[in-house]
Short mmCIF file of C-alpha atoms and ligand atoms in Angstrom, two decimals:
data_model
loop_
_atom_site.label_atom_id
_atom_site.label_comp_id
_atom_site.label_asym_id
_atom_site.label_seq_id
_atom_site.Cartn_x
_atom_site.Cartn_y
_atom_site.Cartn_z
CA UNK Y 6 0.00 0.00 0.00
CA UNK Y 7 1.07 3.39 -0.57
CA UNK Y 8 1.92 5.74 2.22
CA UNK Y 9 -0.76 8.43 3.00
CA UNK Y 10 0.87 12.03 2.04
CA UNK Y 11 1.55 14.40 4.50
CA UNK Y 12 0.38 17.96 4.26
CA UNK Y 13 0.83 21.08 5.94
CA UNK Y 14 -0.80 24.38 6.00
CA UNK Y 15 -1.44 27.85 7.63
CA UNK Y 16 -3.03 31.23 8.20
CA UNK Y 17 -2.09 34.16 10.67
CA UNK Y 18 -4.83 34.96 13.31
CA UNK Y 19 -4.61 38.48 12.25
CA UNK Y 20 -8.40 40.26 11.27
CA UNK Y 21 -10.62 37.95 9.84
CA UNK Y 22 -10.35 35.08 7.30
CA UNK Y 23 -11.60 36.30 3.49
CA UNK Y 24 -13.39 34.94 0.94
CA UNK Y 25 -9.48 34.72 -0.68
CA UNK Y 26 -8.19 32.51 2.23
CA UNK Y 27 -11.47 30.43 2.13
CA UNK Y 28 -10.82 29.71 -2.30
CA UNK Y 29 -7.40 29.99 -1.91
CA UNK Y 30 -6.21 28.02 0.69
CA UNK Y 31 -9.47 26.38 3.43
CA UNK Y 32 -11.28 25.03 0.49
CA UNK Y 33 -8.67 23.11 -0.67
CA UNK Y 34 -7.97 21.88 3.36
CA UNK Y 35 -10.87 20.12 3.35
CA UNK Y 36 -10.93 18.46 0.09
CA UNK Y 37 -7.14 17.05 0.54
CA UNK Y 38 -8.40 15.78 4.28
CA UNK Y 39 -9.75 12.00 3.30
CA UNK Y 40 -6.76 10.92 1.18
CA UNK Y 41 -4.04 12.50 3.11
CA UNK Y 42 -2.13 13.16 6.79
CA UNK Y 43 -3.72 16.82 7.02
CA UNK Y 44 -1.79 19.32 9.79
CA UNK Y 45 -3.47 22.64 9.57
CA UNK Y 46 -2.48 25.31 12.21
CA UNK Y 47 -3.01 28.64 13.42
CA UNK Y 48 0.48 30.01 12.78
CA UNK Y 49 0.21 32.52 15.89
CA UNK Y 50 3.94 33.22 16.14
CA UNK Y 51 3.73 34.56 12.22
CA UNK Y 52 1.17 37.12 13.25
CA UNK Y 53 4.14 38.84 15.98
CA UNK Y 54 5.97 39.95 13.43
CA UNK Y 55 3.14 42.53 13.43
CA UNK Y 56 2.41 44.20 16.99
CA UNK Y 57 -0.86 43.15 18.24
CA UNK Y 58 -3.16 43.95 20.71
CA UNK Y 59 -2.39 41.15 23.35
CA UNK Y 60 -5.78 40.77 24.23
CA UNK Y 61 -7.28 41.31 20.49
CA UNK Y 62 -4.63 38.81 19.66
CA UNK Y 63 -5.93 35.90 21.53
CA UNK Y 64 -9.93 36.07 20.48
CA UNK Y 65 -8.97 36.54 17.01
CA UNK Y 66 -6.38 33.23 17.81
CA UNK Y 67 -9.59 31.30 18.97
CA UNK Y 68 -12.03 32.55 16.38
CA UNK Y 69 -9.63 31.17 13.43
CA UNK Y 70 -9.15 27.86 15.06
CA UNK Y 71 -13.15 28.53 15.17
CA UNK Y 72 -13.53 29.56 12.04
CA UNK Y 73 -11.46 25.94 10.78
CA UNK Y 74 -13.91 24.17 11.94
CA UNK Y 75 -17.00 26.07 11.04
CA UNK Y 76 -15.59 25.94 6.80
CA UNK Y 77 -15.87 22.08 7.55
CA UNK Y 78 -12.29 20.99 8.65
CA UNK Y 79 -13.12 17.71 10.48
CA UNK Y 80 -11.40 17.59 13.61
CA UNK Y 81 -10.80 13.72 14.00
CA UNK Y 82 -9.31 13.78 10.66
CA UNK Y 83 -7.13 16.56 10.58
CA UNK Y 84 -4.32 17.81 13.62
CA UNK Y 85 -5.74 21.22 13.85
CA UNK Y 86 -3.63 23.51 16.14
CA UNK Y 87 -2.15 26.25 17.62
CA UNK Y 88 1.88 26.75 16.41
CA UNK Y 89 3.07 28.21 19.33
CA UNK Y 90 1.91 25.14 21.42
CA UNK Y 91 4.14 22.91 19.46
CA UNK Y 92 7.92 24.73 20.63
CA UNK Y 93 9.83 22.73 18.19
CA UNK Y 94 8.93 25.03 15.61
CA UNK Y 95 10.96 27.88 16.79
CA UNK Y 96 13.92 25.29 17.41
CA UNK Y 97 13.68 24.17 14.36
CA UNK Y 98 13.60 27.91 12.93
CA UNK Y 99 16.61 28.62 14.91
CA UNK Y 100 18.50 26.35 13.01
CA UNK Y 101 17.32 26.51 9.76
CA UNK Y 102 18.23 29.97 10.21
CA UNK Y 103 21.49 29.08 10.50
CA UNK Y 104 21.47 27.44 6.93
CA UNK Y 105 19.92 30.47 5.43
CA UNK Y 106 21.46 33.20 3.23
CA UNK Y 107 20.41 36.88 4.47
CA UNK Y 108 20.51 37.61 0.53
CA UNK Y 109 17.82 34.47 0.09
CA UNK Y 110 15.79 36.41 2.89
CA UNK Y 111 16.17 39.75 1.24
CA UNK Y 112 14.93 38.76 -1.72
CA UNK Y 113 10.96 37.73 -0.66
CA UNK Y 114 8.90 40.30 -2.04
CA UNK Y 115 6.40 39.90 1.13
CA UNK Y 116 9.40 41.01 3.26
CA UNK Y 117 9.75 44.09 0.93
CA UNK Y 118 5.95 44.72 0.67
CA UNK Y 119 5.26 44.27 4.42
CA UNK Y 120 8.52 46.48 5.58
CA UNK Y 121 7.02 49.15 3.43
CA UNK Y 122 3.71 49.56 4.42
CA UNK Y 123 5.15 48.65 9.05
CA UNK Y 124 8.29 51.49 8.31
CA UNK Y 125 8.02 52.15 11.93
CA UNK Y 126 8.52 48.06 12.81
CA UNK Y 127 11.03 46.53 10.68
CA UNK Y 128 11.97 43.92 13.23
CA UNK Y 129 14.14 40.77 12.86
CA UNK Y 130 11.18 38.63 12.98
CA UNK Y 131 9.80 39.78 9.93
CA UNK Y 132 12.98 39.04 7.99
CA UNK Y 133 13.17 35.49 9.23
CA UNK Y 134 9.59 35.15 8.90
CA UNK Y 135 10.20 32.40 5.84
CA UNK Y 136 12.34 30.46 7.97
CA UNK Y 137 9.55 29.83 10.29
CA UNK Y 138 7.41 29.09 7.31
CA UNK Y 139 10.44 26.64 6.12
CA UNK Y 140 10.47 25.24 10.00
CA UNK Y 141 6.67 24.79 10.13
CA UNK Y 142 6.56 22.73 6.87
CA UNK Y 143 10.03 20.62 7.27
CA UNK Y 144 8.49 19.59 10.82
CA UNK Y 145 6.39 17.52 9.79
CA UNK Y 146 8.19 15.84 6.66
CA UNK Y 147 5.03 17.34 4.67
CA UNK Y 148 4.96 16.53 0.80
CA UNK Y 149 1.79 18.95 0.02
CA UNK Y 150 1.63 22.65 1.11
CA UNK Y 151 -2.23 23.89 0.06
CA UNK Y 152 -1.79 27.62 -0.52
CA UNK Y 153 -2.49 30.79 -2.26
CA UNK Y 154 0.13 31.96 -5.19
CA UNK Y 155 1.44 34.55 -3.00
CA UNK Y 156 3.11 31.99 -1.18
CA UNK Y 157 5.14 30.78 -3.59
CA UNK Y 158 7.89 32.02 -3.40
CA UNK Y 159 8.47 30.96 0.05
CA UNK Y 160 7.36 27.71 -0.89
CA UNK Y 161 10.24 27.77 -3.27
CA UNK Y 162 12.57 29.05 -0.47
CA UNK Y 163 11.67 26.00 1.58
CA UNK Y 164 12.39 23.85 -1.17
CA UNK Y 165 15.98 25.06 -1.41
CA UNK Y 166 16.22 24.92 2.61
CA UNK Y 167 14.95 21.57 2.63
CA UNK Y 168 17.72 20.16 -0.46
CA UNK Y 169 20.20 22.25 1.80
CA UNK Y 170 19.99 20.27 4.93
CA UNK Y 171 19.79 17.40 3.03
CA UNK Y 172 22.70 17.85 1.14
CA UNK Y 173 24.64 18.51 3.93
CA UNK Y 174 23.65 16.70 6.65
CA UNK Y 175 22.10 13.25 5.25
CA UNK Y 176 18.52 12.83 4.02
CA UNK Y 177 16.21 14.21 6.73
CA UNK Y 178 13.81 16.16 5.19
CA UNK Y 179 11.11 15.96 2.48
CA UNK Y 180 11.25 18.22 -0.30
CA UNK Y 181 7.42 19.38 -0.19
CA UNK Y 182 5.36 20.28 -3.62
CA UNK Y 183 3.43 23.29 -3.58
CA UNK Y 184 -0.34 22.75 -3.72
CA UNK Y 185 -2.38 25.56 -5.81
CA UNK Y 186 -6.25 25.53 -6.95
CA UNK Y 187 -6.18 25.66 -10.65
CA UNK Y 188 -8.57 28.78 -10.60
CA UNK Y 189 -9.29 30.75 -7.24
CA UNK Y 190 -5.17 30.58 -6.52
CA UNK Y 191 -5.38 34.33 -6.46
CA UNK Y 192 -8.76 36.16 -5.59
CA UNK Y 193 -8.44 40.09 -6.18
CA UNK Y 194 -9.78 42.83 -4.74
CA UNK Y 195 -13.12 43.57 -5.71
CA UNK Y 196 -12.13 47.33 -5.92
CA UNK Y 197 -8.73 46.98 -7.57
CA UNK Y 198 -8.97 43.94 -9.36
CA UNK Y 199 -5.08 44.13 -10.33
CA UNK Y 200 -4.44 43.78 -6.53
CA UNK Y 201 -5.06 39.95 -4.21
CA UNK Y 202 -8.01 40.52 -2.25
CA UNK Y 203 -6.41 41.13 1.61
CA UNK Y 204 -7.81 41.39 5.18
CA UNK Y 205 -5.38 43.82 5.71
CA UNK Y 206 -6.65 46.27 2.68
CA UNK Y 207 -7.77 49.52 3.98
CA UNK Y 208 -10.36 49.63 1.59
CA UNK Y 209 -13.56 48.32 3.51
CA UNK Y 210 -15.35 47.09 -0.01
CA UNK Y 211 -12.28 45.92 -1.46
CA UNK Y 212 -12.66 42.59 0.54
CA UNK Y 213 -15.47 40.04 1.44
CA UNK Y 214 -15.19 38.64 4.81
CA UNK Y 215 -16.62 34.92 6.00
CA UNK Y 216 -17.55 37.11 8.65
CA UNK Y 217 -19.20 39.88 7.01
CA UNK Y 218 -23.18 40.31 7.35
CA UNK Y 219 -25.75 39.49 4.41
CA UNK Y 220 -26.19 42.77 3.71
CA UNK Y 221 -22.30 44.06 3.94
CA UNK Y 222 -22.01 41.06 1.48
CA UNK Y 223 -24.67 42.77 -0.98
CA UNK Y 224 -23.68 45.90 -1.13
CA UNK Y 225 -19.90 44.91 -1.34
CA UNK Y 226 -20.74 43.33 -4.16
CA UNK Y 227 -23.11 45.86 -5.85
CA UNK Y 228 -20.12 48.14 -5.48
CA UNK Y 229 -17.33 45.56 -6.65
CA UNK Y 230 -15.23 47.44 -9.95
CA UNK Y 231 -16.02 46.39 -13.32
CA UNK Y 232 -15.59 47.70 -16.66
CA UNK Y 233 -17.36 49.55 -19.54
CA UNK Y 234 -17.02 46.15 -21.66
CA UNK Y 235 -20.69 45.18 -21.09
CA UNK Y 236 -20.10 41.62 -21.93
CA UNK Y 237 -19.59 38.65 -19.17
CA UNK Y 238 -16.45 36.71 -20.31
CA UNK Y 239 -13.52 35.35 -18.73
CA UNK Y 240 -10.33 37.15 -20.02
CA UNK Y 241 -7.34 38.97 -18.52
CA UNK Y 242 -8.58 42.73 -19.68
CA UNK Y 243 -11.60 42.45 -17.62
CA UNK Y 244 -9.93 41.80 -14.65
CA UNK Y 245 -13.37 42.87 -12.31
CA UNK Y 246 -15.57 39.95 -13.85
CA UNK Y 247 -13.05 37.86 -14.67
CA UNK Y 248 -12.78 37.25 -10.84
CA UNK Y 249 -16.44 37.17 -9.57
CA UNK Y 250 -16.34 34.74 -12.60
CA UNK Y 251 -13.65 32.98 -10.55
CA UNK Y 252 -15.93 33.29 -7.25
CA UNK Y 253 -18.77 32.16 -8.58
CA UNK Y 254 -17.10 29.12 -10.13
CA UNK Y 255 -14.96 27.86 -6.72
CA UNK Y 256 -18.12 28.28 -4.57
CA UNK Y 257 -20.97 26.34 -7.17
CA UNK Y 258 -18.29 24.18 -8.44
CA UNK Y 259 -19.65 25.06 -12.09
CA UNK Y 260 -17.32 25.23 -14.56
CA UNK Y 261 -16.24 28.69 -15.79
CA UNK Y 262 -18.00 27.69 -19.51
CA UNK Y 263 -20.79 27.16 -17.72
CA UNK Y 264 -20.91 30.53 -15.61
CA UNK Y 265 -19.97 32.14 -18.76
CA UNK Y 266 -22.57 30.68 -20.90
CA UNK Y 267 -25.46 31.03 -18.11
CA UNK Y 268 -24.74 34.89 -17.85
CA UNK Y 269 -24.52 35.27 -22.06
CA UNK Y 270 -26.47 38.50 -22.67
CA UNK Y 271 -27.19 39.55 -19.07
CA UNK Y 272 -25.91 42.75 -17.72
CA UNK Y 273 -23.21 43.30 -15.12
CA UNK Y 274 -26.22 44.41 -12.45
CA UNK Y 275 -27.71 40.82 -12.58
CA UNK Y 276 -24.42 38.38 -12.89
CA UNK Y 277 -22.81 41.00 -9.25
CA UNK Y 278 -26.36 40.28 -7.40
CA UNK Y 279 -26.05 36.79 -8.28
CA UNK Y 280 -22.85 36.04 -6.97
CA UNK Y 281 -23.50 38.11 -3.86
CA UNK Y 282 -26.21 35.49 -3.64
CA UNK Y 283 -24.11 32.52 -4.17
CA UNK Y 284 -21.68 33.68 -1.48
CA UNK Y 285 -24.42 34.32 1.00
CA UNK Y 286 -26.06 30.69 0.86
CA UNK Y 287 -21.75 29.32 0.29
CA UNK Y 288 -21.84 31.14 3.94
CA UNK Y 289 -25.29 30.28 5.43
CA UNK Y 290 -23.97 26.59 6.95
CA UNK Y 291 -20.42 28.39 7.44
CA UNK Y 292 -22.11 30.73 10.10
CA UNK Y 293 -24.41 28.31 11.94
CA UNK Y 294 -21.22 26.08 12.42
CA UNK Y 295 -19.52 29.28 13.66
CA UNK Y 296 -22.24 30.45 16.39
CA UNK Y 297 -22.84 26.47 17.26
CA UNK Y 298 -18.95 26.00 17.97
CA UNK Y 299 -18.40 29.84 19.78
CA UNK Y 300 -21.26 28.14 22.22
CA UNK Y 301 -19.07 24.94 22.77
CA UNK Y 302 -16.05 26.61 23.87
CA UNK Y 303 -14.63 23.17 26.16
CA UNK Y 304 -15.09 21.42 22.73
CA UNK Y 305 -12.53 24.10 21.03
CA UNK Y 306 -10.38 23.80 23.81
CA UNK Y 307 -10.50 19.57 23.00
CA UNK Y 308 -9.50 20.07 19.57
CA UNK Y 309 -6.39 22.69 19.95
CA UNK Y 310 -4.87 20.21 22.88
CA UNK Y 311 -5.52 16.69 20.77
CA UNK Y 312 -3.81 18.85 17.97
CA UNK Y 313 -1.12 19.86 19.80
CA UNK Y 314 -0.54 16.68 21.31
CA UNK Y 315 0.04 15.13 18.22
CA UNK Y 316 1.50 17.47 16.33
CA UNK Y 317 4.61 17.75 19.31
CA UNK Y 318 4.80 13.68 19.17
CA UNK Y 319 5.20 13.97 15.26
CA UNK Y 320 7.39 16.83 15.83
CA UNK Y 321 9.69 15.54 18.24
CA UNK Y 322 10.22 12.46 16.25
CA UNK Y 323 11.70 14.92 13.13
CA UNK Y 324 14.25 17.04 15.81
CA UNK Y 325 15.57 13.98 17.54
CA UNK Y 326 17.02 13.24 13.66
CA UNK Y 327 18.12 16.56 13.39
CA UNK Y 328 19.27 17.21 16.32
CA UNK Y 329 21.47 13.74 15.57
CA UNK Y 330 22.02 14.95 12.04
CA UNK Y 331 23.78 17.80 13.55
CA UNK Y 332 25.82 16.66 16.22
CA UNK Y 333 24.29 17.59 19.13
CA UNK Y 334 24.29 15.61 22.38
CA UNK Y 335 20.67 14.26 22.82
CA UNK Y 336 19.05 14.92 25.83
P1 AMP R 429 -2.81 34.69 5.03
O1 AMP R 429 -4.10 35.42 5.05
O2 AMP R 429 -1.72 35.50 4.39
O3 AMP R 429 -2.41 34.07 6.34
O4 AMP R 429 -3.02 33.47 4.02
C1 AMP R 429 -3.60 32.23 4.35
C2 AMP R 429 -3.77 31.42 3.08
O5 AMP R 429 -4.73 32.02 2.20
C3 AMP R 429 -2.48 31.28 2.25
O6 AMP R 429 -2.43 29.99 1.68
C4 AMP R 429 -2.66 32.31 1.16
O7 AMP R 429 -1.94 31.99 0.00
C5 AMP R 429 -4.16 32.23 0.91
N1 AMP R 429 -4.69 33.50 0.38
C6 AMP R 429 -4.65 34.71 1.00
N2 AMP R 429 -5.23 35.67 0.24
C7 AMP R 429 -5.63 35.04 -0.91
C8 AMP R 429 -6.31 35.48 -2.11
N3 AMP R 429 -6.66 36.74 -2.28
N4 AMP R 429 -6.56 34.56 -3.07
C9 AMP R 429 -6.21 33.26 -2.90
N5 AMP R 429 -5.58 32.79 -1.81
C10 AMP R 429 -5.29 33.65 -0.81
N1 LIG R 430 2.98 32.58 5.34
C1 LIG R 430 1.69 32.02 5.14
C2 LIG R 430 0.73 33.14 4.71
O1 LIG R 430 0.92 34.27 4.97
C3 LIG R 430 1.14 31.35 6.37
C4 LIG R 430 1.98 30.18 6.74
C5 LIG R 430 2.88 30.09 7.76
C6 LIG R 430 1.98 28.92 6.07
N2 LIG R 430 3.42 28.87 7.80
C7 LIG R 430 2.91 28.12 6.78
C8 LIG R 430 1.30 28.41 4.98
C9 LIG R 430 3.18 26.82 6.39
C10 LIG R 430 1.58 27.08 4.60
C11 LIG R 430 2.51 26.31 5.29
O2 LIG R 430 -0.25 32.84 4.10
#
């Protein structure tokens, strides 16, 4: 028989999950969760790189892990919990730090982007922030990584990380494959649809929330940017509809002929209250799950320990080998 894969993914409890993280990356989760050895964490040390509100920090930590659940993330299938309960992931960062170029690190574009925009906060921790990325994923000897595009490139990093160890040190480490949805890898802003839809975008309509309120959904998308094209197709100069084509799709699982060919002839009016509709009822079960599971909080609590519990067992196994690989005296 052949070995279940392993995979491995993450958000940041910072805000609130979007309708991006939900096509890009959750959606995915679930469907790889039968076949496969799923970890999925809440990578809470990620989101320090950013200050946070210490008390903020830890309801929005619990409302992801909620909010895991609630998109359909089955809890006896899947390890589901929190990084910084697992402490081998910040050894392990520490020393594949050590095997890591700064000129690898200061070439990430997030690095660049996010030291713009935090001037004020250009700490250590968000230079090494790929390394912990790298650590998370190595852990675990993972062979899938589910994620958005924009992670590519420190999927890519790991990769070369991974080979690096390897190469020097003995075989220890998988070399994982990235994992990206043929469409929905990249869900843009619904006011600048050049731009990734982000729960960090200042720009209140720009993104849809899993969150956000029936109405806030509507007139999001009643507001969304289009063009003056006044045709529905799918095509890389009407960037607008070309992604609540891409919405519309992930969430009805109808191919994007068939969105295209349902919507021949109708205006743009129609086809953006549609798809507000389609998200809505996509949400409906997503919300009850939410409320029912914010009223169970001793259930939560269950499924973050089991998680961790497991994940430090699997976890411990991989740094005994590299701490061995490395020379140092085992404990
Ligand atoms: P983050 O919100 O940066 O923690 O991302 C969590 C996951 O969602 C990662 O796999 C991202 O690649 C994915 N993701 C974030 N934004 C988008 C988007 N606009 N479209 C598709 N995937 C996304
Ligand atoms: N950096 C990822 C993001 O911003 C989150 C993340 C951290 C992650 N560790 C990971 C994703 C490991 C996949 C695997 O989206």
């Amino acid at each position: 028989m052949k070995r279940k894969k392993i995979v491995f993914s993450g958000a940041q409890p910072t805000g609130s999950l979007t309708l991006g993280n939900y096509i890009g990356a959750l959606q995915n989760w679930k469907a790889l969760e039968n076949e496969h050895h799923c970890l999925y964490c809440i990578v809470d040390l990620h989101s320090l790189t950013v200050r946070q509100d210490p008390k903020e920090f830890h309801g929005i930590s619990l409302s992801f892990l909620t909010q895991y659940l609630a998109s359909g993330l089955d809890p006896e299938k899947n390890i589901i919990f929190f990084q910084s309960h697992v402490p081998q992931h910040a050894e392990l960062t520490w020393i594949l730090g050590c095997g890591t170029y700064v000129g690898e690190l200061n070439r990430m574009t997030q690095f660049k982007d996010k030291s713009e925009k935090n001037k004020d906060n250009v700490n250590s921790g968000l230079f090494t922030y790929p390394v912990l990325m790298a650590a998370d994923i190595l852990l675990y000897k993972t062979d899938l990584v589910p994620v958005g595009e924009d992670q590519k490139q420190h999927l890519e990093l790991t990769r070369d990380i991974a080979a690096r160890f390897n190469n020097l040190y003995g075989e220890t480490f998988s070399v994982p494959e990235m994992y990206i949805p043929k469409i929905g890898a990249r869900i843009m802003s619904l006011q600048e649809p050049s731009k990734k839809m982000s729960k960090s975008d200042v720009n209140a309509n720009a993104t849809i929330f899993l969150m956000d309120s029936e109405d806030t959904i509507m007139k999001k998308m009643k507001r969304a940017v289009t063009d003056s094209e006044n045709m529905i197709a799918y095509r890389d100069e009407q960037p607008g509809i070309k992604n609540l084509i891409t919405i519309y799709s992930s969430l009805t699982g109808l191919s994007i002929e068939e969105v295209v060919s349902n919507y021949e002839g109708k205006g743009y009016g129609a086809f953006k209250i549609d798809t507000a509709e389609v998200i809505i009822e996509f949400l409906r079960p997503f919300k009850k799950n939410y409320k029912d599971y914010m009223n169970n909080p001793d259930f939560i609590e269950n499924v973050y320990k089991k998680g961790a519990q497991k994940a430090y067992g699997l976890a411990e196994n991989t740094m005994t080998l590299v701490r061995e690989r490395m020379g140092l005296v085992q404990k």
